[in-house]
Short mmCIF file of N, CA and C in Angstrom, two decimals:
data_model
loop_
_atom_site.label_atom_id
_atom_site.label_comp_id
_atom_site.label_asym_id
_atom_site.label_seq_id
_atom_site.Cartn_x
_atom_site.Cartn_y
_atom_site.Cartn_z
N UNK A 1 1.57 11.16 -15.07
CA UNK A 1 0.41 10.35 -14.69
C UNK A 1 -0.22 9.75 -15.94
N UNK A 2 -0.74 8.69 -16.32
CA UNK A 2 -1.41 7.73 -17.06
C UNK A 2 -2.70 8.85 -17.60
N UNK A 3 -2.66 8.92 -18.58
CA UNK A 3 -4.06 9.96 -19.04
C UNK A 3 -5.90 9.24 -18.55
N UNK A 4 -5.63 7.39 -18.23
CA UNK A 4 -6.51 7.15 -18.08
C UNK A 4 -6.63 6.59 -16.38
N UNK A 5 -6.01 6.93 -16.01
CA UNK A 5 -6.09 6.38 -14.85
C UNK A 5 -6.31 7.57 -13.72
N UNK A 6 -7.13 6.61 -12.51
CA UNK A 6 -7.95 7.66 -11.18
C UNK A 6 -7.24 7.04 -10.45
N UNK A 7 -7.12 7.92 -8.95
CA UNK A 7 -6.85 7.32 -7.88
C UNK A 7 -7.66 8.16 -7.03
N UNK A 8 -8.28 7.56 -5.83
CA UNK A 8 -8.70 8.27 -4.61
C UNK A 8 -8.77 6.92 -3.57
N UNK A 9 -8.46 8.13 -2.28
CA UNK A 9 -8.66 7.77 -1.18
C UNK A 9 -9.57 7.37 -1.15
N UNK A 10 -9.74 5.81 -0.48
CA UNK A 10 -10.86 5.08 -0.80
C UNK A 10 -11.76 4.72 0.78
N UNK A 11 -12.02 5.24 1.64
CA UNK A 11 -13.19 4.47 2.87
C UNK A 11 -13.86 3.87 3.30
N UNK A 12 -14.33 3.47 4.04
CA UNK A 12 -15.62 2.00 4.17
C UNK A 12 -16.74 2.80 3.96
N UNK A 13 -17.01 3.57 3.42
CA UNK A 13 -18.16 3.98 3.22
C UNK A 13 -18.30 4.06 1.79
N UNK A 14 -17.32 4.02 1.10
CA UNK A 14 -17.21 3.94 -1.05
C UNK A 14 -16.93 2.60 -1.43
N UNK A 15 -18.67 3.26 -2.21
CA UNK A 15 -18.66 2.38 -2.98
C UNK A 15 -17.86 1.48 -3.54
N UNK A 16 -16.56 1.77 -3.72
CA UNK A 16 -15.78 0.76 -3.91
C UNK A 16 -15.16 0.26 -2.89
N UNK A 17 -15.52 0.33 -1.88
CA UNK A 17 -14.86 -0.96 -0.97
C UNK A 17 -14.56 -2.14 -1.29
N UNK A 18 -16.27 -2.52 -2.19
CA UNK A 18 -15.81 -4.28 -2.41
C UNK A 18 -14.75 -4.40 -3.24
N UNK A 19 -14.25 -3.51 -4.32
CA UNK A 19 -13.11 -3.40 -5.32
C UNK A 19 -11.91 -3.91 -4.23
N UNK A 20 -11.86 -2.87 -3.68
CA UNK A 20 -10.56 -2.85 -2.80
C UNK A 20 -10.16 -3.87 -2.17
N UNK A 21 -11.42 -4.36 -1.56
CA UNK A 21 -11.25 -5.38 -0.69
C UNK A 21 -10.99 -6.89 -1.52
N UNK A 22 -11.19 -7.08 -2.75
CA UNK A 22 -10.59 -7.74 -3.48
C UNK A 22 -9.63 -7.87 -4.31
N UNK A 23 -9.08 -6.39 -4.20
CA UNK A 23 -7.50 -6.46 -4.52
C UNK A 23 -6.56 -6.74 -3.51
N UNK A 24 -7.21 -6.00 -2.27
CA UNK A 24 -6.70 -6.55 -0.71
C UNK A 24 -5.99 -8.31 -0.83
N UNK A 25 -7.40 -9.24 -1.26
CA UNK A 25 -7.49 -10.37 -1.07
C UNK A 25 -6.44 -11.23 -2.50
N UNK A 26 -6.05 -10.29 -3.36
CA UNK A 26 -5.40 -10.94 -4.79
C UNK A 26 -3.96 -10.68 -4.26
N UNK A 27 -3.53 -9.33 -3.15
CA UNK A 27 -2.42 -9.08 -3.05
C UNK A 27 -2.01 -10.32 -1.84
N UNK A 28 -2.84 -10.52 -1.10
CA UNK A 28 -2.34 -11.44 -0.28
C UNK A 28 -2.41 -12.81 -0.38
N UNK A 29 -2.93 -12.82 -1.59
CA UNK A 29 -2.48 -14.33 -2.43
C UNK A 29 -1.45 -14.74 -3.02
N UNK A 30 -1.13 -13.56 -3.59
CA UNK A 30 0.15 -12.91 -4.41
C UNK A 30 1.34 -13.47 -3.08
N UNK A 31 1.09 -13.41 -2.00
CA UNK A 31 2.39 -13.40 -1.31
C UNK A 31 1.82 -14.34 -0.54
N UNK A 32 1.19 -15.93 -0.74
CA UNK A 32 1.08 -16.66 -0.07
C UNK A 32 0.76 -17.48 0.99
N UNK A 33 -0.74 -16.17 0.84
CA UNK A 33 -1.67 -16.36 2.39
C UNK A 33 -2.71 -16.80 1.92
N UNK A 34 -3.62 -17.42 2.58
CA UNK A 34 -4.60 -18.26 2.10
C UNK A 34 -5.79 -17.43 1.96
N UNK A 35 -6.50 -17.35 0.98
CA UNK A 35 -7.76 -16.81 0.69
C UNK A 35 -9.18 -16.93 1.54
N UNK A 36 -9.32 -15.89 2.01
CA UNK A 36 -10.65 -15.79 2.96
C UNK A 36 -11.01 -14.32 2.88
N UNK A 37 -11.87 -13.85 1.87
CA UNK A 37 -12.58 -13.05 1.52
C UNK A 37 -13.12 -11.79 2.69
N UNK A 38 -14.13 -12.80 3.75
CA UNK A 38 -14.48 -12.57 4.49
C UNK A 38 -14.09 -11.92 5.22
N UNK A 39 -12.66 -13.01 5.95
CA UNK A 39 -12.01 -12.37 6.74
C UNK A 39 -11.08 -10.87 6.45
N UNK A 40 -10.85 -10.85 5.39
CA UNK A 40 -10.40 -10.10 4.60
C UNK A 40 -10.99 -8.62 4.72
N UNK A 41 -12.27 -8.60 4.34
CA UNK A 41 -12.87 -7.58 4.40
C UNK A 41 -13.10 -7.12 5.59
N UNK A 42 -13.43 -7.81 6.76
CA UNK A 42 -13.62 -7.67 8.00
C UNK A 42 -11.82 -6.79 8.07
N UNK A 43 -11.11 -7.31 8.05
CA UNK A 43 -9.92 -6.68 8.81
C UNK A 43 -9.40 -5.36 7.86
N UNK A 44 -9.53 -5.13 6.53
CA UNK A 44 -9.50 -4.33 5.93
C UNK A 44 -10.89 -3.26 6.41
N UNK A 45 -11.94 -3.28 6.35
CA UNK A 45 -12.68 -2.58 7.35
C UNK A 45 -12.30 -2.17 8.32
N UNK A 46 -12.25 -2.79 9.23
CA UNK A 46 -11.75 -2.63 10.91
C UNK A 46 -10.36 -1.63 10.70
N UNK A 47 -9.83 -1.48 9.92
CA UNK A 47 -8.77 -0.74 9.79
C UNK A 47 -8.77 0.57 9.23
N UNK A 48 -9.37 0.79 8.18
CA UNK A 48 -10.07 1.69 7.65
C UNK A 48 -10.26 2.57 8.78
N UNK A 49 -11.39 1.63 9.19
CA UNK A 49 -12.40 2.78 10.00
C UNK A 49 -12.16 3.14 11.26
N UNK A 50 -10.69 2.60 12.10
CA UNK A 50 -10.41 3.14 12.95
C UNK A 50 -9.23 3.93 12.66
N UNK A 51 -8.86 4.50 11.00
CA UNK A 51 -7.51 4.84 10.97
C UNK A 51 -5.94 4.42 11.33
N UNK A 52 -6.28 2.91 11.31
CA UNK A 52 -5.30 2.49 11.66
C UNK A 52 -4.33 2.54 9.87
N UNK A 53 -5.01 2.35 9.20
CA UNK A 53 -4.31 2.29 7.72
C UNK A 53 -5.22 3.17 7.15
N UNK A 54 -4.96 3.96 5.97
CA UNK A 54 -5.45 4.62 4.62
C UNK A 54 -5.39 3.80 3.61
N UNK A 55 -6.59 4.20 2.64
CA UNK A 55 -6.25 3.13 1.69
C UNK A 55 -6.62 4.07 0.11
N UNK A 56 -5.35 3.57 -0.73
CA UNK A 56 -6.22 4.31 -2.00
C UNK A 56 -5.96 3.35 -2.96
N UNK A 57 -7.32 3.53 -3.90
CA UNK A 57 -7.44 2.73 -5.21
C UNK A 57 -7.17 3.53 -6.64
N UNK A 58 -6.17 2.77 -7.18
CA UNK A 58 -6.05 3.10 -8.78
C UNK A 58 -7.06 2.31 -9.53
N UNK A 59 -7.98 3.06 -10.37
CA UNK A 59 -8.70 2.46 -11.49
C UNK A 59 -8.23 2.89 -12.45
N UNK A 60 -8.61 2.24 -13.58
CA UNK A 60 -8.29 2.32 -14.74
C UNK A 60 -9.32 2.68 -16.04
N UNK A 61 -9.81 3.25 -16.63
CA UNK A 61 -11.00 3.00 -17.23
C UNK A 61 -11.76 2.57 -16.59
N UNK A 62 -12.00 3.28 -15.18
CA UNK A 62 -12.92 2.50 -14.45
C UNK A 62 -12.63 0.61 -13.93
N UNK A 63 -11.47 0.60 -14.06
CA UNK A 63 -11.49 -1.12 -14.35
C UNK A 63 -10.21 -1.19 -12.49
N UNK A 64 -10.89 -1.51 -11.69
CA UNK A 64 -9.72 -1.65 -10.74
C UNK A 64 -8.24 -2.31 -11.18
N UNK A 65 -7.33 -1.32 -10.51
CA UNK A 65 -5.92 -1.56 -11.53
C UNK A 65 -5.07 -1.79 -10.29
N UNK A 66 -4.94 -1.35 -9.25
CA UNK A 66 -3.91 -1.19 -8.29
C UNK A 66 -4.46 -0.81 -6.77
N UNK A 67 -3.56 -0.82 -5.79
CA UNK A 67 -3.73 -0.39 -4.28
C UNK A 67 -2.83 -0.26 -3.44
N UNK A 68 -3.20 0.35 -2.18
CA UNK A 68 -1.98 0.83 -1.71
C UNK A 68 -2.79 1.11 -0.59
N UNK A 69 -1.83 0.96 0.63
CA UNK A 69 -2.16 0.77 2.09
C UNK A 69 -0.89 1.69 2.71
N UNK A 70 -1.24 2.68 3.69
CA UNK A 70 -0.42 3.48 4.39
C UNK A 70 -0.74 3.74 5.90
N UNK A 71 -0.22 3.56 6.67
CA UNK A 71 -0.17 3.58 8.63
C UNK A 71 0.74 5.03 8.72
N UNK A 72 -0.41 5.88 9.31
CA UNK A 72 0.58 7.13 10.14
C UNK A 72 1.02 6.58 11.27
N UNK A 73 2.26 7.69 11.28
CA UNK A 73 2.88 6.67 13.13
C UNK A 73 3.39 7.72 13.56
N UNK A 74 3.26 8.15 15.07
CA UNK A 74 3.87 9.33 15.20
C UNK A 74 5.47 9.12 14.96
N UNK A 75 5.48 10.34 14.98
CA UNK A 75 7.62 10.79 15.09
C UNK A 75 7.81 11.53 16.27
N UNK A 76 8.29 11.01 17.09
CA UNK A 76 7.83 11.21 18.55
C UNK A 76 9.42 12.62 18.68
N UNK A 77 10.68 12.17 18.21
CA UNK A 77 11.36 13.47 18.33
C UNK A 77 11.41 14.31 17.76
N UNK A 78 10.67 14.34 16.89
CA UNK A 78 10.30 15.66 15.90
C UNK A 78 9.19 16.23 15.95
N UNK A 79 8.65 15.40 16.81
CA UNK A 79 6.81 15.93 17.78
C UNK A 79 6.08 16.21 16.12
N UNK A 80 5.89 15.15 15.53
CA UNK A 80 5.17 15.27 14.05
C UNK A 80 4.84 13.75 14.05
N UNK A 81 4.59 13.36 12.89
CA UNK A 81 3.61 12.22 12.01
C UNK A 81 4.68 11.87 11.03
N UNK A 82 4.99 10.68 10.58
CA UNK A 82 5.28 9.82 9.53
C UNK A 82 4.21 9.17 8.49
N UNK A 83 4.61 8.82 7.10
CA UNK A 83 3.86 7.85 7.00
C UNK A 83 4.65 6.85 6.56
N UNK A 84 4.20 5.60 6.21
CA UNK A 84 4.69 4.24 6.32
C UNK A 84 3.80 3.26 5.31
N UNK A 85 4.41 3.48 3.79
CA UNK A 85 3.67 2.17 2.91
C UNK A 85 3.53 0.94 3.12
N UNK A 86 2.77 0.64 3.85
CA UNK A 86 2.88 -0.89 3.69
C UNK A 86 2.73 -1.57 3.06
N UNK A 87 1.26 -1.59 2.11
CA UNK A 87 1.44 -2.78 1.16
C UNK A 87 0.84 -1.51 -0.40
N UNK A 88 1.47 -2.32 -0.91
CA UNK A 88 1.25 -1.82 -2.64
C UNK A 88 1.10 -3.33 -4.00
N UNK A 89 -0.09 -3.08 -3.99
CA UNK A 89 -0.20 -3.96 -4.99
C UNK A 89 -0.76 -3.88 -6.65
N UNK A 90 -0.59 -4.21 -7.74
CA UNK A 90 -1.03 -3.73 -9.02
C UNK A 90 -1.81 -5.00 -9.53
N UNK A 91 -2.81 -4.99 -10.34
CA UNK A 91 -3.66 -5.96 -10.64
C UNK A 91 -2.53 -6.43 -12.25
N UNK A 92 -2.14 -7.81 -12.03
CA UNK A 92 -1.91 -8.52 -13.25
C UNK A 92 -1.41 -7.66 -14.51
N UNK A 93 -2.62 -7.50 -15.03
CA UNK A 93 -3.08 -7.16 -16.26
C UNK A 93 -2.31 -5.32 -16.17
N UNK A 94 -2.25 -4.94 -15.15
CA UNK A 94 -1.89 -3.51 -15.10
C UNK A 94 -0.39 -3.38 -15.06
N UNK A 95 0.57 -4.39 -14.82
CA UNK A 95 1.94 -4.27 -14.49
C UNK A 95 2.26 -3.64 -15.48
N UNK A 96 3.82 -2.83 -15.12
CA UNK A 96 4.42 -2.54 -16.33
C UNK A 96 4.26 -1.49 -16.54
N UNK A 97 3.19 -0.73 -16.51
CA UNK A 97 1.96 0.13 -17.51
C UNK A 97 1.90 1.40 -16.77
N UNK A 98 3.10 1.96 -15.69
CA UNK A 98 2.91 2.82 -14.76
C UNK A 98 2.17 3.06 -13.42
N UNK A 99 1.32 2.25 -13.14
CA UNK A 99 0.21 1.85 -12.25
C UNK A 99 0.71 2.36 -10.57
N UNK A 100 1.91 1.49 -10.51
CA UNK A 100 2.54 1.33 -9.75
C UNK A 100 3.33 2.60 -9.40
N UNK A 101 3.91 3.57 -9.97
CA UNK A 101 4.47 4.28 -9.88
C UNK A 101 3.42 5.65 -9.21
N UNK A 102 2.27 5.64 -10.13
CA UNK A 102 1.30 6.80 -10.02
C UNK A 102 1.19 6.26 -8.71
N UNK A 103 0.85 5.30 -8.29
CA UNK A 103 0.44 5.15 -6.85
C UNK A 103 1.06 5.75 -5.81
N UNK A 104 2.67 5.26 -5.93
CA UNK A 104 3.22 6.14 -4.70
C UNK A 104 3.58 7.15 -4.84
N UNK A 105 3.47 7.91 -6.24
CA UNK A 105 3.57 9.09 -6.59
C UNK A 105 2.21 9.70 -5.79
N UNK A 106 1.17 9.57 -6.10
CA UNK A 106 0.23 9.98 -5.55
C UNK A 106 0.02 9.77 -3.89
N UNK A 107 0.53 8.70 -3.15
CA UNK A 107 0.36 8.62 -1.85
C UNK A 107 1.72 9.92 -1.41
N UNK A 108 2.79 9.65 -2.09
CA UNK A 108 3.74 10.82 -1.68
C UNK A 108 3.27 12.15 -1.57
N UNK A 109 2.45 12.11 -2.53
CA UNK A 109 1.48 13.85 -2.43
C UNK A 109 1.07 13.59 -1.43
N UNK A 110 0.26 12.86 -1.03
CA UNK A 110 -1.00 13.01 0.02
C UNK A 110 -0.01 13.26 1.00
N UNK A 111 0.62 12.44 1.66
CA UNK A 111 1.98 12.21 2.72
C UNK A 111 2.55 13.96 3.13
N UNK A 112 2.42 14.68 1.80
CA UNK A 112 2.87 15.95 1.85
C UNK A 112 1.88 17.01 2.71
N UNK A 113 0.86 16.82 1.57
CA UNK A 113 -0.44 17.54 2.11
C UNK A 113 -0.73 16.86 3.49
N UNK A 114 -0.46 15.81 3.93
CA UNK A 114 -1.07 15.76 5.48
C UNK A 114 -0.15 16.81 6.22
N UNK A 115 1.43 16.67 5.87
CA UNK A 115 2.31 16.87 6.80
C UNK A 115 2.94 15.74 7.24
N UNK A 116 3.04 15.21 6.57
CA UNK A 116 3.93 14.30 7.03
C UNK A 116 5.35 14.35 7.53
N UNK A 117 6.09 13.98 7.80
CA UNK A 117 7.92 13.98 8.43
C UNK A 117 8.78 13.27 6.85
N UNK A 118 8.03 12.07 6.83
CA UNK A 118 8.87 11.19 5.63
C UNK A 118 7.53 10.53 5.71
N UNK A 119 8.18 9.56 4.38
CA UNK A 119 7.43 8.60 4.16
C UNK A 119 8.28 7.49 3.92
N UNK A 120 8.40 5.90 4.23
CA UNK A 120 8.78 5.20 4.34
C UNK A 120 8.12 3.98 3.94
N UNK A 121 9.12 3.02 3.64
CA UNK A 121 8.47 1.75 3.31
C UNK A 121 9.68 0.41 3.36
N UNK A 122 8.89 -0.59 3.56
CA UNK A 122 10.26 -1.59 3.52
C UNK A 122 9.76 -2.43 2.46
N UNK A 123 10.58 -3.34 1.79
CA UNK A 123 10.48 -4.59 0.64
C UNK A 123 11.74 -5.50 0.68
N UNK A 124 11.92 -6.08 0.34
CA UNK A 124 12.27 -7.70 0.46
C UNK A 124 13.74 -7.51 -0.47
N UNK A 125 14.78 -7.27 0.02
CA UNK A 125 16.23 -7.13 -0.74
C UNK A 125 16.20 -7.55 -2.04
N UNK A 126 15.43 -8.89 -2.41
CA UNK A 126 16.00 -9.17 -3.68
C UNK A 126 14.38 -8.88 -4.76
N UNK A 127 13.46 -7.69 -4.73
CA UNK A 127 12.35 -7.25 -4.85
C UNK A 127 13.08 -6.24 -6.08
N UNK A 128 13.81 -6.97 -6.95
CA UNK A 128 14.07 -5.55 -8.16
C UNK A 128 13.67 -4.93 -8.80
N UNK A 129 12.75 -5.36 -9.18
CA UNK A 129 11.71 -4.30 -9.33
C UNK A 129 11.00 -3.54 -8.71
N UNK A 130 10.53 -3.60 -7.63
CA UNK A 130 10.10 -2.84 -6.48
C UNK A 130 11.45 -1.66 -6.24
N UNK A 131 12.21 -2.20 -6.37
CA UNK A 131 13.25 -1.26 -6.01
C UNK A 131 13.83 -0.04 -6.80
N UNK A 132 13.54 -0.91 -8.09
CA UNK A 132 13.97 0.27 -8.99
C UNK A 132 12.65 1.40 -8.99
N UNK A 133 11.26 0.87 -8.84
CA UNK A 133 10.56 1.95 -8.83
C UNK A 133 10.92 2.73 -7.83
N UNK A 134 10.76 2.51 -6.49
CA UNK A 134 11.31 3.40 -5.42
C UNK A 134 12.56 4.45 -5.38
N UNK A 135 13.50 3.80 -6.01
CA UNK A 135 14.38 4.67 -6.35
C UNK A 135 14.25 5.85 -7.26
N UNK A 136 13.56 5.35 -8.41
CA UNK A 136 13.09 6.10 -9.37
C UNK A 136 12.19 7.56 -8.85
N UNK A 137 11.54 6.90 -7.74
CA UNK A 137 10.39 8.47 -7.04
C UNK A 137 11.73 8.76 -5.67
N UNK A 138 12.63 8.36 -5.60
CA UNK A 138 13.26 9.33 -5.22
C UNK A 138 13.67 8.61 -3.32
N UNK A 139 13.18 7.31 -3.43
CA UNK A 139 13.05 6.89 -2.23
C UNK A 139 14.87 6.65 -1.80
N UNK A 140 15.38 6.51 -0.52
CA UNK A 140 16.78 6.20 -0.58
C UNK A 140 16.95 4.82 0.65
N UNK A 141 17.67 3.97 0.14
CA UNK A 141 18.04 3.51 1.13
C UNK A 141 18.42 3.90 3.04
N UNK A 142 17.96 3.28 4.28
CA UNK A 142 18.70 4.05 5.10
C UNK A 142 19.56 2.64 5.55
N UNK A 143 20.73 3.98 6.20
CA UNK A 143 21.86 2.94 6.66
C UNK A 143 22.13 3.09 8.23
N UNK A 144 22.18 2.55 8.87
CA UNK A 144 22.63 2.83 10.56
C UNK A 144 21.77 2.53 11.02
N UNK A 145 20.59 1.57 10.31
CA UNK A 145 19.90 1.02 10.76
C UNK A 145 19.78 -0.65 11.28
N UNK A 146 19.49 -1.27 12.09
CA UNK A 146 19.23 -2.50 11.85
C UNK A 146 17.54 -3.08 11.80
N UNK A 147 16.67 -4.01 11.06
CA UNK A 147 15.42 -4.23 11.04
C UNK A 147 15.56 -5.49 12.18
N UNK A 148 14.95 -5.67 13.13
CA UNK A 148 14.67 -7.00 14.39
C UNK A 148 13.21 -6.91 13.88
N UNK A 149 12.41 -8.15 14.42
CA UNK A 149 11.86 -8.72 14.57
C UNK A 149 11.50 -9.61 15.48
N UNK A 150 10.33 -9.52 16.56
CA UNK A 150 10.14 -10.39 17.65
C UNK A 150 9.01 -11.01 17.02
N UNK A 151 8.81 -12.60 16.32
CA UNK A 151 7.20 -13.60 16.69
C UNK A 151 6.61 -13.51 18.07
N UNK A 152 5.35 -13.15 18.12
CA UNK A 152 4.77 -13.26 19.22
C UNK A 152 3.12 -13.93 18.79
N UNK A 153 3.76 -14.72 17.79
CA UNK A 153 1.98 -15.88 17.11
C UNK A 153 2.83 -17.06 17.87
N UNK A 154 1.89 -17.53 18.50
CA UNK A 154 2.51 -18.89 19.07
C UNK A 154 1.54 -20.11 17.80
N UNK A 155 2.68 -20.66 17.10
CA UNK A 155 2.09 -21.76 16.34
C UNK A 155 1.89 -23.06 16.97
N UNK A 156 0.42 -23.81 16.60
CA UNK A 156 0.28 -24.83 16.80
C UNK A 156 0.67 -26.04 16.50
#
């Protein structure tokens, strides 16, 4: 772990929400969605607080560095809980620098301590760097799988 760096589970009730909620809003710029703050916080809230996602923040010297978003889902034949990374993002200035790693190192703990089944995540085939970190904490490819996808946004 980084000698200077924190992470905690972060809630709509800490103080750092607004942090979060603006790394929320840098990560989904990062991948090409249009900036709305607002809305942003509203749905990062709303999620939070009904447990639909967990959320934890890496600081740095106090300096917001990173984030990370996780959905329990049941595991219905193993009559247990999964968890499921969804988004992971590192601030700029923090790449490189381990940030990224402590993160899912640290959500993997938590994942443990809940009880979790596995923990899982998907990323984008040609994401090599993403990949090599994952591999690196130990994550494995699965095979015998196929990923589908149904749109159900009807565009205007």
């Amino acid at each position: 772990m980084i000698a200077d760096l924190e992470i905690a589970e972060i809630d709509v009730t800490s103080s750092w929400m607004p942090v979060m909620v603006a790394l929320f809003e840098s990560y989904r710029g990062h991948y090409g969605q249009p900036m709305n703050l607002v809305e942003s916080r509203h749905w990062l809230n709303s999620q939070l607080a009904s447990g639909g996602l967990r959320g934890y923040l890496a600081r740095r010297d106090g300096e917001p560095a990173g984030m990370a978003l996780v959905a329990s889902t049941a595991a219905s034949l193993r009559l247990g809980h999964s968890w499921q990374l969804r988004d992971l993002y590192v601030a700029e200035r923090h790449r490189r620098q381990g940030v990224g790693h402590a993160l899912v190192a640290h959500v993997r703990d938590a994942a443990v301590a809940d009880g979790a089944l596995r923990l899982s995540l998907t990323t984008e085939a040609d994401n090599v760097r993403a990949l090599a970190l994952y591999r690196d904490l130990g994550f494995k490819p699965v095979s015998g799988y196929t990923s589908l996808s149904l749109q159900t946004e009807i565009s205007s």
